[in-house]
CSV table of C-alpha atoms in Angstrom, one decimal:
chain,number,residue,atom,x,y,z
A,85,UNK,CA,0.1,0.0,-0.1
A,86,UNK,CA,3.0,2.2,0.9
A,87,UNK,CA,4.5,1.9,-3.1
A,88,UNK,CA,1.5,2.5,-4.6
A,89,UNK,CA,0.6,6.0,-2.6
A,90,UNK,CA,4.6,6.9,-3.5
A,91,UNK,CA,4.5,6.0,-7.2
A,92,UNK,CA,0.9,7.9,-6.6
A,93,UNK,CA,3.1,10.9,-6.1
A,94,UNK,CA,5.2,10.7,-8.0
A,95,UNK,CA,3.2,10.0,-10.7
A,96,UNK,CA,0.9,13.7,-9.7
A,97,UNK,CA,4.4,15.2,-9.5
A,98,UNK,CA,5.1,14.5,-13.3
A,99,UNK,CA,2.5,15.3,-14.3
A,100,UNK,CA,2.2,19.0,-12.5
A,101,UNK,CA,6.0,19.2,-14.0
A,102,UNK,CA,4.3,18.7,-16.9
A,103,UNK,CA,1.7,20.6,-17.0
A,104,UNK,CA,4.0,23.4,-16.2
A,105,UNK,CA,6.1,22.9,-18.2
A,106,UNK,CA,3.2,23.6,-21.4
A,107,UNK,CA,1.9,26.4,-19.0
A,108,UNK,CA,5.1,28.1,-19.2
A,109,UNK,CA,5.6,27.6,-23.1
A,110,UNK,CA,2.6,28.5,-23.9
A,111,UNK,CA,2.9,31.7,-22.3
A,112,UNK,CA,6.8,32.0,-24.0
A,113,UNK,CA,5.0,31.2,-27.2
A,114,UNK,CA,2.4,34.1,-26.6
A,115,UNK,CA,4.9,37.1,-25.8
A,116,UNK,CA,6.6,36.4,-29.0
A,117,UNK,CA,3.4,36.2,-30.4
A,118,UNK,CA,2.5,40.1,-29.1
A,119,UNK,CA,6.3,41.0,-29.9
A,120,UNK,CA,6.8,39.4,-33.2
A,121,UNK,CA,3.2,39.9,-35.2
A,122,UNK,CA,2.3,43.4,-36.7
A,123,UNK,CA,-0.3,45.7,-35.0
A,124,UNK,CA,-3.4,46.0,-37.2
A,125,UNK,CA,-3.3,48.4,-39.5
A,126,UNK,CA,0.8,48.7,-40.0
A,127,UNK,CA,1.9,48.7,-43.9
A,128,UNK,CA,5.4,47.0,-44.7
A,129,UNK,CA,7.1,50.3,-44.1
A,130,UNK,CA,6.2,50.8,-40.6
A,131,UNK,CA,7.3,47.2,-39.3
A,132,UNK,CA,10.3,46.6,-40.9
A,133,UNK,CA,8.7,43.6,-43.1
A,134,UNK,CA,10.1,42.0,-46.4
A,135,UNK,CA,8.5,42.9,-49.6
A,136,UNK,CA,7.6,40.9,-52.2
A,137,UNK,CA,10.2,40.9,-54.8
A,138,UNK,CA,8.3,40.9,-58.5
A,139,UNK,CA,10.4,38.3,-60.8
A,140,UNK,CA,10.7,39.4,-64.3
A,141,UNK,CA,8.1,37.4,-66.9
A,142,UNK,CA,8.3,38.4,-70.5
A,143,UNK,CA,3.7,37.7,-72.0
A,144,UNK,CA,1.0,39.5,-73.6
A,145,UNK,CA,-1.0,41.1,-71.1
A,146,UNK,CA,-4.9,39.1,-70.9
A,147,UNK,CA,-7.4,39.7,-73.1
A,148,UNK,CA,-9.5,41.1,-69.6
A,149,UNK,CA,-13.2,43.0,-69.7
A,150,UNK,CA,-14.9,43.6,-66.7
A,151,UNK,CA,-17.1,46.6,-65.3
A,152,UNK,CA,-15.8,49.4,-63.2
A,153,UNK,CA,-17.8,50.3,-59.1
A,154,UNK,CA,-20.5,52.6,-61.1
A,155,UNK,CA,-21.2,49.8,-63.6
A,156,UNK,CA,-19.3,50.9,-66.9
A,157,UNK,CA,-17.7,48.4,-69.1
A,158,UNK,CA,-13.4,47.7,-69.0
A,159,UNK,CA,-10.9,46.5,-70.0
A,160,UNK,CA,-7.4,46.5,-69.6
A,161,UNK,CA,-6.6,46.6,-73.7
A,162,UNK,CA,-8.0,49.8,-73.5
A,163,UNK,CA,-5.1,51.2,-71.4
A,164,UNK,CA,-2.9,50.3,-74.0
A,165,UNK,CA,-0.2,53.4,-73.7
A,166,UNK,CA,0.2,53.2,-70.2
A,167,UNK,CA,2.4,51.2,-67.2
A,168,UNK,CA,-0.5,49.6,-65.8
A,169,UNK,CA,-0.2,47.8,-62.1
A,170,UNK,CA,-2.7,45.1,-62.1
A,171,UNK,CA,-3.3,44.3,-58.3
A,172,UNK,CA,-5.6,41.2,-57.2
A,173,UNK,CA,-7.1,41.7,-53.7
A,174,UNK,CA,-9.8,41.3,-51.3
A,175,UNK,CA,-11.3,43.6,-48.7
A,176,UNK,CA,-10.6,40.4,-46.4
A,177,UNK,CA,-6.7,40.1,-46.9
A,178,UNK,CA,-4.8,41.5,-44.6
A,179,UNK,CA,-1.9,41.8,-47.0
A,180,UNK,CA,-4.0,43.1,-49.5
A,181,UNK,CA,-5.0,45.5,-46.9
A,182,UNK,CA,-1.5,46.9,-45.0
A,183,UNK,CA,-0.3,47.6,-48.8
A,184,UNK,CA,-3.2,49.8,-50.4
A,185,UNK,CA,-1.3,53.2,-48.4
A,186,UNK,CA,1.6,51.7,-50.4
A,187,UNK,CA,-0.1,50.8,-53.6
A,188,UNK,CA,-2.4,54.5,-53.2
A,189,UNK,CA,0.8,56.8,-52.7
A,190,UNK,CA,2.6,55.3,-55.1
A,191,UNK,CA,-0.1,56.1,-57.5
A,192,UNK,CA,-0.3,59.8,-56.6
A,193,UNK,CA,3.8,60.1,-56.8
A,194,UNK,CA,3.4,58.5,-60.6
A,195,UNK,CA,0.2,59.4,-62.2
A,196,UNK,CA,1.0,61.4,-64.3
A,197,UNK,CA,3.5,59.5,-66.2
A,198,UNK,CA,1.7,57.3,-67.2
A,199,UNK,CA,0.7,54.9,-64.7
A,200,UNK,CA,-2.9,53.8,-63.8
A,201,UNK,CA,-3.5,50.9,-60.8
A,202,UNK,CA,-6.5,48.9,-60.9
A,203,UNK,CA,-7.5,47.1,-58.3
A,204,UNK,CA,-9.3,44.4,-59.0
A,205,UNK,CA,-11.1,42.9,-55.9
A,206,UNK,CA,-11.4,39.0,-56.1
A,207,UNK,CA,-15.2,38.5,-55.3
A,208,UNK,CA,-16.4,40.7,-52.7
A,209,UNK,CA,-20.2,42.5,-53.4
A,210,UNK,CA,-19.7,45.8,-54.3
A,211,UNK,CA,-21.6,47.0,-51.7
A,212,UNK,CA,-18.5,46.2,-49.5
A,213,UNK,CA,-15.5,46.7,-52.0
A,214,UNK,CA,-17.3,50.7,-51.9
A,215,UNK,CA,-16.5,50.6,-48.2
A,216,UNK,CA,-13.5,49.8,-48.4
A,217,UNK,CA,-12.4,52.3,-51.4
A,218,UNK,CA,-13.3,54.9,-49.2
A,219,UNK,CA,-11.9,54.7,-46.3
A,220,UNK,CA,-8.0,53.5,-47.4
A,221,UNK,CA,-9.5,57.0,-50.1
A,222,UNK,CA,-8.4,55.7,-53.4
A,223,UNK,CA,-8.7,57.1,-56.6
A,224,UNK,CA,-7.2,54.9,-58.6
A,225,UNK,CA,-9.6,52.6,-60.6
A,226,UNK,CA,-11.2,49.4,-58.3
A,227,UNK,CA,-13.0,46.8,-60.7
A,228,UNK,CA,-15.1,43.6,-59.0
A,229,UNK,CA,-14.9,41.0,-60.1
A,230,UNK,CA,-17.6,39.1,-59.0
A,231,UNK,CA,-16.3,36.1,-61.3
A,232,UNK,CA,-13.4,35.7,-60.4
A,233,UNK,CA,-11.9,36.7,-64.7
A,234,UNK,CA,-9.0,37.9,-62.9
A,235,UNK,CA,-7.7,35.6,-61.1
A,236,UNK,CA,-8.1,33.1,-64.0
A,237,UNK,CA,-6.0,35.0,-66.7
A,238,UNK,CA,-3.8,35.8,-64.4
A,239,UNK,CA,-3.2,32.1,-63.1
A,240,UNK,CA,-3.2,33.4,-59.4
A,241,UNK,CA,-2.7,31.5,-56.4
A,242,UNK,CA,-2.9,33.9,-54.0
A,243,UNK,CA,-4.1,37.1,-53.0
A,244,UNK,CA,-2.5,39.8,-52.7
A,245,UNK,CA,-1.7,39.4,-56.3
A,246,UNK,CA,0.5,42.2,-59.1
A,247,UNK,CA,1.7,42.4,-62.0
A,248,UNK,CA,2.6,45.6,-64.7
A,249,UNK,CA,2.1,45.1,-67.9
A,250,UNK,CA,4.0,47.7,-69.5
A,251,UNK,CA,2.8,50.5,-72.4
A,252,UNK,CA,3.1,47.8,-75.2
A,253,UNK,CA,0.2,45.6,-73.3
A,254,UNK,CA,3.1,43.1,-72.4
A,255,UNK,CA,3.4,42.0,-69.0
A,256,UNK,CA,6.8,43.2,-67.1
A,257,UNK,CA,7.1,41.7,-63.8
A,258,UNK,CA,4.7,39.6,-61.3
A,259,UNK,CA,4.6,39.3,-57.7
A,260,UNK,CA,3.2,38.0,-54.9
A,261,UNK,CA,2.4,39.2,-51.9
A,262,UNK,CA,2.8,43.2,-50.5
A,263,UNK,CA,5.5,44.9,-51.8
A,264,UNK,CA,7.0,47.8,-50.6
A,265,UNK,CA,7.3,51.0,-52.0
A,266,UNK,CA,11.1,51.0,-52.4
A,267,UNK,CA,10.4,48.0,-54.2
A,268,UNK,CA,8.3,50.0,-56.1
A,269,UNK,CA,10.1,52.0,-57.5
A,270,UNK,CA,13.3,50.4,-57.9
A,271,UNK,CA,11.4,47.5,-60.6
A,272,UNK,CA,8.4,49.8,-61.1
A,273,UNK,CA,10.2,53.2,-61.3
A,274,UNK,CA,12.5,52.5,-64.7
A,275,UNK,CA,9.7,50.8,-66.9
A,276,UNK,CA,7.5,54.6,-66.1
A,277,UNK,CA,10.7,56.0,-68.4
A,278,UNK,CA,10.3,53.6,-71.6
A,279,UNK,CA,8.2,54.6,-74.4
């Protein structure tokens, strides 16, 4: 009987130690998460996060026709002669939200140089998109894409995904993930100087 009690005490002590170690591990994970995770609304620039890096590509821009937020027909082909950054995104996507202020600032600084951004929303209802556009103060064109034609046309694997189309209608750059202002300046700005 005494041996049985001693074994029970050792088992209980082992369980207490194991639970204490698990608790300490969870506490440590919580502290690391608080320190390491970006704050809501943080951009890549403000958190020092890495930016997506564009990959050089060369293929004709897909034929893509949608409607804008007012219901007017729009097409990528109508933008030939302009450098176009196509950004596939969604209102619920955290990295999409994080990069929107960066895209807006870049657009404001470069749209007079024959540059535009076409933000193509992947499936959200138009009222949600309109609310998002207003909240973020977006002034570049935003096209809803309920049937996700753009995702299929560009063969997207995730959001956000972006493509830069040169003035001749050739897709020259592609990347997945949020992008920083420095990377846009390094890779996209030189295309604005090409005739």
